[in-house]
PDB file of C-alpha atoms and ligand atoms in Angstrom:
ATOM      1  CA  MET A   1      -6.683  46.885 -10.105  1.00  0.00           C
ATOM      2  CA  ALA A   2      -3.495  47.600 -11.863  1.00  0.00           C
ATOM      3  CA  PRO A   3      -3.420  46.351 -15.452  1.00  0.00           C
ATOM      4  CA  THR A   4      -1.102  43.238 -15.820  1.00  0.00           C
ATOM      5  CA  ASP A   5       0.232  44.489 -18.986  1.00  0.00           C
ATOM      6  CA  ILE A   6       2.305  48.271 -19.426  1.00  0.00           C
ATOM      7  CA  THR A   7       2.732  47.579 -23.103  1.00  0.00           C
ATOM      8  CA  LYS A   8      -1.676  47.434 -23.864  1.00  0.00           C
ATOM      9  CA  PRO A   9      -3.374  50.379 -23.522  1.00  0.00           C
ATOM     10  CA  ALA A  10      -5.975  50.770 -20.253  1.00  0.00           C
ATOM     11  CA  PRO A  11      -8.816  48.104 -21.340  1.00  0.00           C
ATOM     12  CA  PRO A  12     -12.521  50.572 -20.806  1.00  0.00           C
ATOM     13  CA  GLN A  13     -13.806  51.415 -16.933  1.00  0.00           C
ATOM     14  CA  HIS A  14     -17.316  49.874 -17.987  1.00  0.00           C
ATOM     15  CA  ILE A  15     -17.695  46.452 -20.535  1.00  0.00           C
ATOM     16  CA  ALA A  16     -21.431  45.364 -21.034  1.00  0.00           C
ATOM     17  CA  ILE A  17     -22.087  42.188 -22.491  1.00  0.00           C
ATOM     18  CA  ILE A  18     -25.508  40.424 -23.598  1.00  0.00           C
ATOM     19  CA  MET A  19     -24.871  36.599 -22.908  1.00  0.00           C
ATOM     20  CA  ASP A  20     -26.384  35.389 -26.007  1.00  0.00           C
ATOM     21  CA  GLY A  21     -26.294  31.665 -27.530  1.00  0.00           C
ATOM     22  CA  ASN A  22     -26.084  29.125 -25.323  1.00  0.00           C
ATOM     23  CA  GLY A  23     -28.994  27.511 -26.401  1.00  0.00           C
ATOM     24  CA  ARG A  24     -27.262  27.130 -29.771  1.00  0.00           C
ATOM     25  CA  TRP A  25     -24.243  26.190 -27.834  1.00  0.00           C
ATOM     26  CA  ALA A  26     -26.301  23.196 -26.430  1.00  0.00           C
ATOM     27  CA  LYS A  27     -28.456  22.123 -29.596  1.00  0.00           C
ATOM     28  CA  LYS A  28     -24.889  21.558 -31.567  1.00  0.00           C
ATOM     29  CA  ARG A  29     -24.321  19.126 -28.833  1.00  0.00           C
ATOM     30  CA  GLY A  30     -27.827  17.411 -28.744  1.00  0.00           C
ATOM     31  CA  LEU A  31     -28.000  18.847 -25.331  1.00  0.00           C
ATOM     32  CA  PRO A  32     -30.623  20.406 -23.802  1.00  0.00           C
ATOM     33  CA  ARG A  33     -30.851  23.945 -23.261  1.00  0.00           C
ATOM     34  CA  THR A  34     -30.581  24.653 -19.455  1.00  0.00           C
ATOM     35  CA  ALA A  35     -26.979  22.579 -20.427  1.00  0.00           C
ATOM     36  CA  GLY A  36     -26.555  25.526 -22.382  1.00  0.00           C
ATOM     37  CA  HIS A  37     -26.990  27.456 -19.511  1.00  0.00           C
ATOM     38  CA  ALA A  38     -25.485  26.001 -17.552  1.00  0.00           C
ATOM     39  CA  ALA A  39     -22.238  26.354 -19.893  1.00  0.00           C
ATOM     40  CA  GLY A  40     -22.580  30.361 -19.972  1.00  0.00           C
ATOM     41  CA  ALA A  41     -22.357  30.147 -16.490  1.00  0.00           C
ATOM     42  CA  GLU A  42     -19.420  28.915 -16.105  1.00  0.00           C
ATOM     43  CA  SER A  43     -18.139  31.116 -18.914  1.00  0.00           C
ATOM     44  CA  PHE A  44     -19.178  34.501 -17.034  1.00  0.00           C
ATOM     45  CA  ARG A  45     -17.558  33.190 -13.759  1.00  0.00           C
ATOM     46  CA  ARG A  46     -14.211  32.387 -16.032  1.00  0.00           C
ATOM     47  CA  ILE A  47     -15.031  36.616 -18.320  1.00  0.00           C
ATOM     48  CA  ALA A  48     -15.560  38.036 -14.711  1.00  0.00           C
ATOM     49  CA  ASN A  49     -12.614  36.804 -13.255  1.00  0.00           C
ATOM     50  CA  TYR A  50     -10.269  37.663 -16.570  1.00  0.00           C
ATOM     51  CA  CYS A  51     -11.920  41.203 -16.529  1.00  0.00           C
ATOM     52  CA  ARG A  52     -10.486  41.844 -12.786  1.00  0.00           C
ATOM     53  CA  THR A  53      -7.077  40.539 -13.731  1.00  0.00           C
ATOM     54  CA  LEU A  54      -7.970  43.470 -16.584  1.00  0.00           C
ATOM     55  CA  GLY A  55      -8.326  46.212 -13.925  1.00  0.00           C
ATOM     56  CA  VAL A  56     -12.048  46.491 -15.512  1.00  0.00           C
ATOM     57  CA  ARG A  57     -13.642  48.611 -12.990  1.00  0.00           C
ATOM     58  CA  TYR A  58     -17.266  47.822 -13.792  1.00  0.00           C
ATOM     59  CA  LEU A  59     -18.525  44.731 -15.900  1.00  0.00           C
ATOM     60  CA  THR A  60     -22.335  44.946 -16.743  1.00  0.00           C
ATOM     61  CA  VAL A  61     -24.008  41.447 -18.098  1.00  0.00           C
ATOM     62  CA  TYR A  62     -27.733  41.038 -19.495  1.00  0.00           C
ATOM     63  CA  ALA A  63     -28.751  37.230 -18.108  1.00  0.00           C
ATOM     64  CA  PHE A  64     -32.396  37.195 -18.355  1.00  0.00           C
ATOM     65  CA  SER A  65     -34.865  39.726 -20.088  1.00  0.00           C
ATOM     66  CA  THR A  66     -38.091  41.077 -19.392  1.00  0.00           C
ATOM     67  CA  GLU A  67     -39.211  39.274 -23.037  1.00  0.00           C
ATOM     68  CA  ASN A  68     -37.087  35.783 -21.949  1.00  0.00           C
ATOM     69  CA  TRP A  69     -40.549  34.903 -19.264  1.00  0.00           C
ATOM     70  CA  LYS A  70     -41.720  33.543 -23.204  1.00  0.00           C
ATOM     71  CA  ARG A  71     -39.466  30.947 -22.949  1.00  0.00           C
ATOM     72  CA  SER A  72     -40.930  27.548 -21.660  1.00  0.00           C
ATOM     73  CA  SER A  73     -41.644  27.057 -18.172  1.00  0.00           C
ATOM     74  CA  GLU A  74     -38.653  24.457 -18.042  1.00  0.00           C
ATOM     75  CA  GLU A  75     -36.305  26.823 -19.760  1.00  0.00           C
ATOM     76  CA  VAL A  76     -37.271  29.721 -17.385  1.00  0.00           C
ATOM     77  CA  ALA A  77     -37.406  27.426 -14.324  1.00  0.00           C
ATOM     78  CA  GLY A  78     -33.599  25.820 -15.134  1.00  0.00           C
ATOM     79  CA  ILE A  79     -32.330  29.163 -15.499  1.00  0.00           C
ATOM     80  CA  MET A  80     -33.913  30.410 -11.964  1.00  0.00           C
ATOM     81  CA  LYS A  81     -32.296  27.933 -10.711  1.00  0.00           C
ATOM     82  CA  LEU A  82     -28.888  28.326 -11.708  1.00  0.00           C
ATOM     83  CA  LEU A  83     -29.271  32.133 -10.966  1.00  0.00           C
ATOM     84  CA  ARG A  84     -29.864  30.892  -7.337  1.00  0.00           C
ATOM     85  CA  ARG A  85     -27.140  28.242  -7.102  1.00  0.00           C
ATOM     86  CA  TYR A  86     -24.426  30.986  -8.769  1.00  0.00           C
ATOM     87  CA  LEU A  87     -25.377  34.220  -6.051  1.00  0.00           C
ATOM     88  CA  GLU A  88     -25.350  31.219  -3.104  1.00  0.00           C
ATOM     89  CA  GLU A  89     -21.868  30.299  -4.438  1.00  0.00           C
ATOM     90  CA  ALA A  90     -20.736  34.555  -4.788  1.00  0.00           C
ATOM     91  CA  LEU A  91     -22.001  34.940  -2.043  1.00  0.00           C
ATOM     92  CA  GLN A  92     -19.588  32.795   0.014  1.00  0.00           C
ATOM     93  CA  ASP A  93     -16.620  33.884  -1.996  1.00  0.00           C
ATOM     94  CA  MET A  94     -17.503  37.427  -2.558  1.00  0.00           C
ATOM     95  CA  GLU A  95     -14.048  38.416   0.137  1.00  0.00           C
ATOM     96  CA  LYS A  96     -11.839  36.222  -2.506  1.00  0.00           C
ATOM     97  CA  ASN A  97     -13.140  37.070  -5.640  1.00  0.00           C
ATOM     98  CA  ARG A  98     -13.080  40.790  -4.508  1.00  0.00           C
ATOM     99  CA  VAL A  99     -16.499  41.427  -6.864  1.00  0.00           C
ATOM    100  CA  CYS A 100     -19.672  43.751  -5.521  1.00  0.00           C
ATOM    101  CA  PHE A 101     -23.059  43.485  -7.076  1.00  0.00           C
ATOM    102  CA  ARG A 102     -25.814  45.580  -8.400  1.00  0.00           C
ATOM    103  CA  PHE A 103     -28.682  43.971  -9.824  1.00  0.00           C
ATOM    104  CA  PHE A 104     -30.656  46.131 -12.943  1.00  0.00           C
ATOM    105  CA  GLY A 105     -34.238  44.991 -13.895  1.00  0.00           C
ATOM    106  CA  ASP A 106     -37.197  44.926 -11.994  1.00  0.00           C
ATOM    107  CA  LEU A 107     -36.684  42.058  -8.886  1.00  0.00           C
ATOM    108  CA  SER A 108     -40.216  41.970  -7.528  1.00  0.00           C
ATOM    109  CA  LYS A 109     -41.455  39.154 -10.518  1.00  0.00           C
ATOM    110  CA  LEU A 110     -38.780  36.637  -8.989  1.00  0.00           C
ATOM    111  CA  SER A 111     -39.384  34.210  -6.936  1.00  0.00           C
ATOM    112  CA  PRO A 112     -38.534  35.393  -3.018  1.00  0.00           C
ATOM    113  CA  ASP A 113     -36.122  33.409  -2.779  1.00  0.00           C
ATOM    114  CA  LEU A 114     -34.233  34.339  -4.798  1.00  0.00           C
ATOM    115  CA  GLN A 115     -34.899  38.209  -4.224  1.00  0.00           C
ATOM    116  CA  LYS A 116     -33.574  37.474  -1.103  1.00  0.00           C
ATOM    117  CA  LEU A 117     -29.983  36.369  -2.472  1.00  0.00           C
ATOM    118  CA  CYS A 118     -30.185  39.506  -4.942  1.00  0.00           C
ATOM    119  CA  HIS A 119     -30.567  41.895  -1.564  1.00  0.00           C
ATOM    120  CA  ASP A 120     -28.029  39.942  -0.051  1.00  0.00           C
ATOM    121  CA  ALA A 121     -25.592  39.927  -2.265  1.00  0.00           C
ATOM    122  CA  GLU A 122     -25.939  44.060  -3.247  1.00  0.00           C
ATOM    123  CA  LYS A 123     -25.870  44.670   1.113  1.00  0.00           C
ATOM    124  CA  ARG A 124     -22.262  42.691   1.276  1.00  0.00           C
ATOM    125  CA  SER A 125     -19.835  45.747  -0.164  1.00  0.00           C
ATOM    126  CA  GLU A 126     -16.603  45.236   1.073  1.00  0.00           C
ATOM    127  CA  ASP A 127     -13.253  46.380  -0.658  1.00  0.00           C
ATOM    128  CA  TYR A 128     -13.697  45.441  -4.324  1.00  0.00           C
ATOM    129  CA  ASP A 129     -11.840  45.163  -7.826  1.00  0.00           C
ATOM    130  CA  VAL A 130     -14.983  44.601  -9.774  1.00  0.00           C
ATOM    131  CA  GLN A 131     -18.539  45.439  -9.414  1.00  0.00           C
ATOM    132  CA  VAL A 132     -20.846  43.614 -11.498  1.00  0.00           C
ATOM    133  CA  ASN A 133     -23.954  44.771 -12.670  1.00  0.00           C
ATOM    134  CA  PHE A 134     -26.458  41.328 -13.589  1.00  0.00           C
ATOM    135  CA  CYS A 135     -29.214  42.632 -15.457  1.00  0.00           C
ATOM    136  CA  LEU A 136     -32.879  40.301 -14.518  1.00  0.00           C
ATOM    137  CA  ASN A 137     -35.647  40.879 -15.655  1.00  0.00           C
ATOM    138  CA  TYR A 138     -34.598  44.069 -17.394  1.00  0.00           C
ATOM    139  CA  GLY A 139     -35.456  45.887 -20.176  1.00  0.00           C
ATOM    140  CA  GLY A 140     -34.092  49.295 -21.602  1.00  0.00           C
ATOM    141  CA  ARG A 141     -37.613  50.848 -21.913  1.00  0.00           C
ATOM    142  CA  ASP A 142     -38.911  49.198 -18.481  1.00  0.00           C
ATOM    143  CA  GLU A 143     -36.242  50.481 -17.111  1.00  0.00           C
ATOM    144  CA  ILE A 144     -36.846  54.188 -18.538  1.00  0.00           C
ATOM    145  CA  VAL A 145     -40.370  53.751 -17.625  1.00  0.00           C
ATOM    146  CA  GLN A 146     -40.071  53.324 -14.123  1.00  0.00           C
ATOM    147  CA  ALA A 147     -37.857  56.259 -13.980  1.00  0.00           C
ATOM    148  CA  ALA A 148     -40.890  57.821 -15.834  1.00  0.00           C
ATOM    149  CA  ARG A 149     -42.991  56.359 -13.354  1.00  0.00           C
ATOM    150  CA  ARG A 150     -40.995  57.517 -10.319  1.00  0.00           C
ATOM    151  CA  PHE A 151     -39.830  61.299 -11.428  1.00  0.00           C
ATOM    152  CA  ALA A 152     -43.601  61.728 -11.530  1.00  0.00           C
ATOM    153  CA  GLU A 153     -44.043  60.418  -8.433  1.00  0.00           C
ATOM    154  CA  ASP A 154     -41.333  63.241  -6.914  1.00  0.00           C
ATOM    155  CA  VAL A 155     -43.106  65.514  -9.084  1.00  0.00           C
ATOM    156  CA  ALA A 156     -46.630  64.530  -7.085  1.00  0.00           C
ATOM    157  CA  ALA A 157     -44.903  64.709  -3.507  1.00  0.00           C
ATOM    158  CA  GLY A 158     -43.769  68.318  -4.391  1.00  0.00           C
ATOM    159  CA  LYS A 159     -39.826  67.523  -4.507  1.00  0.00           C
ATOM    160  CA  HIS A 160     -39.884  68.665  -8.031  1.00  0.00           C
ATOM    161  CA  ASN A 161     -40.926  70.904 -11.352  1.00  0.00           C
ATOM    162  CA  PRO A 162     -41.715  69.261 -14.288  1.00  0.00           C
ATOM    163  CA  GLU A 163     -38.998  71.867 -16.025  1.00  0.00           C
ATOM    164  CA  ASP A 164     -36.053  70.527 -13.522  1.00  0.00           C
ATOM    165  CA  LEU A 165     -35.682  67.209 -15.721  1.00  0.00           C
ATOM    166  CA  THR A 166     -32.204  66.773 -17.225  1.00  0.00           C
ATOM    167  CA  GLU A 167     -30.778  63.941 -18.722  1.00  0.00           C
ATOM    168  CA  ASP A 168     -28.572  63.632 -15.401  1.00  0.00           C
ATOM    169  CA  LEU A 169     -31.444  63.861 -13.334  1.00  0.00           C
ATOM    170  CA  LEU A 170     -33.647  61.226 -15.724  1.00  0.00           C
ATOM    171  CA  SER A 171     -30.224  58.933 -15.112  1.00  0.00           C
ATOM    172  CA  GLY A 172     -30.049  58.936 -11.477  1.00  0.00           C
ATOM    173  CA  TYR A 173     -33.490  57.438 -11.909  1.00  0.00           C
ATOM    174  CA  LEU A 174     -32.296  54.691 -13.625  1.00  0.00           C
ATOM    175  CA  TYR A 175     -30.795  51.055 -12.396  1.00  0.00           C
ATOM    176  CA  SER A 176     -27.749  52.390 -13.229  1.00  0.00           C
ATOM    177  CA  ALA A 177     -27.311  55.700 -10.923  1.00  0.00           C
ATOM    178  CA  ASP A 178     -24.210  56.059 -10.465  1.00  0.00           C
ATOM    179  CA  VAL A 179     -22.484  54.127 -12.965  1.00  0.00           C
ATOM    180  CA  PRO A 180     -20.917  55.466 -15.733  1.00  0.00           C
ATOM    181  CA  ASP A 181     -21.878  54.764 -18.790  1.00  0.00           C
ATOM    182  CA  PRO A 182     -20.219  51.665 -21.045  1.00  0.00           C
ATOM    183  CA  GLU A 183     -17.691  52.433 -23.699  1.00  0.00           C
ATOM    184  CA  LEU A 184     -17.728  48.884 -24.857  1.00  0.00           C
ATOM    185  CA  ILE A 185     -20.770  46.170 -25.636  1.00  0.00           C
ATOM    186  CA  ILE A 186     -20.337  42.711 -26.496  1.00  0.00           C
ATOM    187  CA  ARG A 187     -22.688  41.146 -28.449  1.00  0.00           C
ATOM    188  CA  PRO A 188     -21.663  37.391 -28.600  1.00  0.00           C
ATOM    189  CA  SER A 189     -23.437  34.326 -30.873  1.00  0.00           C
ATOM    190  CA  GLY A 190     -24.039  36.261 -34.006  1.00  0.00           C
ATOM    191  CA  GLU A 191     -26.976  38.492 -33.244  1.00  0.00           C
ATOM    192  CA  LYS A 192     -26.547  42.367 -34.419  1.00  0.00           C
ATOM    193  CA  ARG A 193     -29.259  43.865 -32.017  1.00  0.00           C
ATOM    194  CA  THR A 194     -29.598  45.168 -28.874  1.00  0.00           C
ATOM    195  CA  SER A 195     -32.720  42.932 -27.889  1.00  0.00           C
ATOM    196  CA  ASN A 196     -33.897  45.784 -25.176  1.00  0.00           C
ATOM    197  CA  PHE A 197     -30.201  45.939 -23.500  1.00  0.00           C
ATOM    198  CA  LEU A 198     -29.078  49.689 -22.410  1.00  0.00           C
ATOM    199  CA  LEU A 199     -31.426  51.910 -24.580  1.00  0.00           C
ATOM    200  CA  TRP A 200     -30.268  54.858 -22.650  1.00  0.00           C
ATOM    201  CA  GLN A 201     -27.086  54.149 -21.594  1.00  0.00           C
ATOM    202  CA  SER A 202     -25.938  52.701 -24.911  1.00  0.00           C
ATOM    203  CA  ALA A 203     -25.975  56.323 -26.354  1.00  0.00           C
ATOM    204  CA  TYR A 204     -22.460  56.316 -27.131  1.00  0.00           C
ATOM    205  CA  SER A 205     -21.051  52.891 -26.584  1.00  0.00           C
ATOM    206  CA  GLU A 206     -19.117  50.629 -29.582  1.00  0.00           C
ATOM    207  CA  TYR A 207     -20.839  47.853 -30.289  1.00  0.00           C
ATOM    208  CA  VAL A 208     -18.299  45.018 -31.197  1.00  0.00           C
ATOM    209  CA  PHE A 209     -20.796  41.962 -32.786  1.00  0.00           C
ATOM    210  CA  MET A 210     -18.944  38.459 -32.321  1.00  0.00           C
ATOM    211  CA  ASN A 211     -19.554  35.192 -33.820  1.00  0.00           C
ATOM    212  CA  VAL A 212     -18.733  33.164 -31.231  1.00  0.00           C
ATOM    213  CA  LEU A 213     -21.393  31.447 -29.289  1.00  0.00           C
ATOM    214  CA  TRP A 214     -21.836  32.509 -25.339  1.00  0.00           C
ATOM    215  CA  PRO A 215     -20.384  29.093 -23.540  1.00  0.00           C
ATOM    216  CA  ASP A 216     -17.784  29.114 -25.858  1.00  0.00           C
ATOM    217  CA  PHE A 217     -16.365  32.723 -24.930  1.00  0.00           C
ATOM    218  CA  SER A 218     -13.504  33.168 -24.124  1.00  0.00           C
ATOM    219  CA  PRO A 219     -10.603  35.293 -22.531  1.00  0.00           C
ATOM    220  CA  SER A 220      -9.135  36.036 -25.982  1.00  0.00           C
ATOM    221  CA  ASP A 221     -12.383  36.942 -27.883  1.00  0.00           C
ATOM    222  CA  LEU A 222     -13.323  39.748 -24.589  1.00  0.00           C
ATOM    223  CA  ASP A 223      -8.784  40.789 -25.612  1.00  0.00           C
ATOM    224  CA  GLU A 224     -10.060  41.129 -29.650  1.00  0.00           C
ATOM    225  CA  ALA A 225     -13.531  42.784 -28.901  1.00  0.00           C
ATOM    226  CA  ILE A 226     -11.159  45.315 -26.246  1.00  0.00           C
ATOM    227  CA  GLU A 227      -8.383  45.738 -29.398  1.00  0.00           C
ATOM    228  CA  GLU A 228     -11.123  46.170 -31.966  1.00  0.00           C
ATOM    229  CA  TYR A 229     -12.463  48.982 -29.423  1.00  0.00           C
ATOM    230  CA  HIS A 230      -9.032  50.703 -29.254  1.00  0.00           C
ATOM    231  CA  ARG A 231      -8.942  51.305 -33.401  1.00  0.00           C
ATOM    232  CA  ARG A 232     -12.594  53.064 -33.090  1.00  0.00           C
ATOM    233  CA  ASN A 233     -12.874  56.427 -33.855  1.00  0.00           C
ATOM    234  CA  ARG A 234     -15.442  57.965 -30.930  1.00  0.00           C
ATOM    235  CA  ARG A 235     -16.376  61.258 -31.891  1.00  0.00           C
ATOM    236  CA  PHE A 236     -19.563  62.088 -29.533  1.00  0.00           C
ATOM    237  CA  GLY A 237     -20.382  64.037 -32.171  1.00  0.00           C
ATOM    238  CA  GLY A 238     -17.582  66.730 -32.847  1.00  0.00           C
ATOM    239  CA  THR A 239     -15.299  66.206 -35.946  1.00  0.00           C
TER     240      THR A 239
HETATM  241  C1  IPE B   1     -28.868  33.320 -23.529  1.00  0.00           C
HETATM  242  O1  IPE B   1     -28.867  32.462 -24.803  1.00  0.00           O
HETATM  243  C2  IPE B   1     -29.414  32.884 -22.558  1.00  0.00           C
HETATM  244  C3  IPE B   1     -30.863  33.647 -21.887  1.00  0.00           C
HETATM  245  C4  IPE B   1     -31.337  34.203 -22.882  1.00  0.00           C
HETATM  246  C5  IPE B   1     -31.407  33.690 -20.966  1.00  0.00           C
HETATM  247  P1  IPE B   1     -30.150  32.216 -25.165  1.00  0.00           P
HETATM  248  O2  IPE B   1     -30.565  31.122 -24.733  1.00  0.00           O
HETATM  249  O3  IPE B   1     -30.885  33.246 -25.906  1.00  0.00           O
HETATM  250  O4  IPE B   1     -29.506  31.144 -26.520  1.00  0.00           O
HETATM  251  P2  IPE B   1     -29.709  31.195 -27.777  1.00  0.00           P
HETATM  252  O5  IPE B   1     -29.729  32.694 -28.605  1.00  0.00           O
HETATM  253  O6  IPE B   1     -30.762  30.446 -28.375  1.00  0.00           O
HETATM  254  O7  IPE B   1     -28.739  30.312 -29.106  1.00  0.00           O
HETATM  255  C1  IPE B   2     -30.615  38.993 -24.913  1.00  0.00           C
HETATM  256  O1  IPE B   2     -30.970  36.994 -25.615  1.00  0.00           O
HETATM  257  C2  IPE B   2     -31.148  38.697 -23.263  1.00  0.00           C
HETATM  258  C3  IPE B   2     -29.969  38.000 -22.780  1.00  0.00           C
HETATM  259  C4  IPE B   2     -29.080  37.421 -23.725  1.00  0.00           C
HETATM  260  C5  IPE B   2     -30.472  37.869 -21.360  1.00  0.00           C
HETATM  261  P1  IPE B   2     -32.396  36.839 -26.380  1.00  0.00           P
HETATM  262  O2  IPE B   2     -31.767  35.810 -26.982  1.00  0.00           O
HETATM  263  O3  IPE B   2     -33.123  36.804 -25.405  1.00  0.00           O
HETATM  264  O4  IPE B   2     -32.724  37.809 -27.514  1.00  0.00           O
HETATM  265  P2  IPE B   2     -32.893  37.598 -29.020  1.00  0.00           P
HETATM  266  O5  IPE B   2     -34.690  37.214 -28.788  1.00  0.00           O
HETATM  267  O6  IPE B   2     -32.471  37.112 -30.125  1.00  0.00           O
HETATM  268  O7  IPE B   2     -33.529  39.169 -29.428  1.00  0.00           O
HETATM  269 MG1   MG B   3     -30.597  34.479 -27.708  1.00  0.00          MG
END
């Protein structure tokens, strides 16, 4: 879909977001952490829709990391329940929302019903405007390890020689195969770290760290991040 405002420069084609700050949002209101995650899911819906109207092609969101299993079993169960509900609704509204889904992460650790929902959502690839890459049980290091393992298996099976390995070939073994690297990565919540997100793909991404908590993140915050991105001078090692 074309950007609606022709006076604005085109947005990045791929934006990635670390959806952080749900717990603090809930704490500020004296609510349980799961209420923060529910508000975070609403924020995601709003921002995914807004990305579609802006003409952003890929939106990658960090929803659950390989380290997030350290949280209490109640919190993990609450997050999984919200994901299930979100995916059930998304499957019904897929045509209307013109969104398609990919999942980045080791889904084998999720419950069988959630795995099935993820696979069903991935299979449905009607005409769409935005591809949402949902990072679930995702870790950047884990992604590289599993890519290396699969390449080693292909070498053992005689499909490749070790010296065939290039950056492009390794990229093809990552969850993000065929997806261009994100130009812009946004982390709300005030934290300034990657927390194991897109370690390979972020080599030349522009980071924008913002003080807003994810449930409060609004379309105007996204506009602000995109404006900041346009002010950056990307050199890719050149001059
Ligand atoms: C992000 O919000 C959601 C997940 C990591 C699943 P947090 O739950 O990390 O919120 P804070 O950082 O504790 O505020
Ligand atoms: C990163 O946030 C993971 C997600 C947003 C899903 P965390 O809250 O887990 O990161 P840390 O623990 O602050 O580094
Ligand atoms: Mg956090």
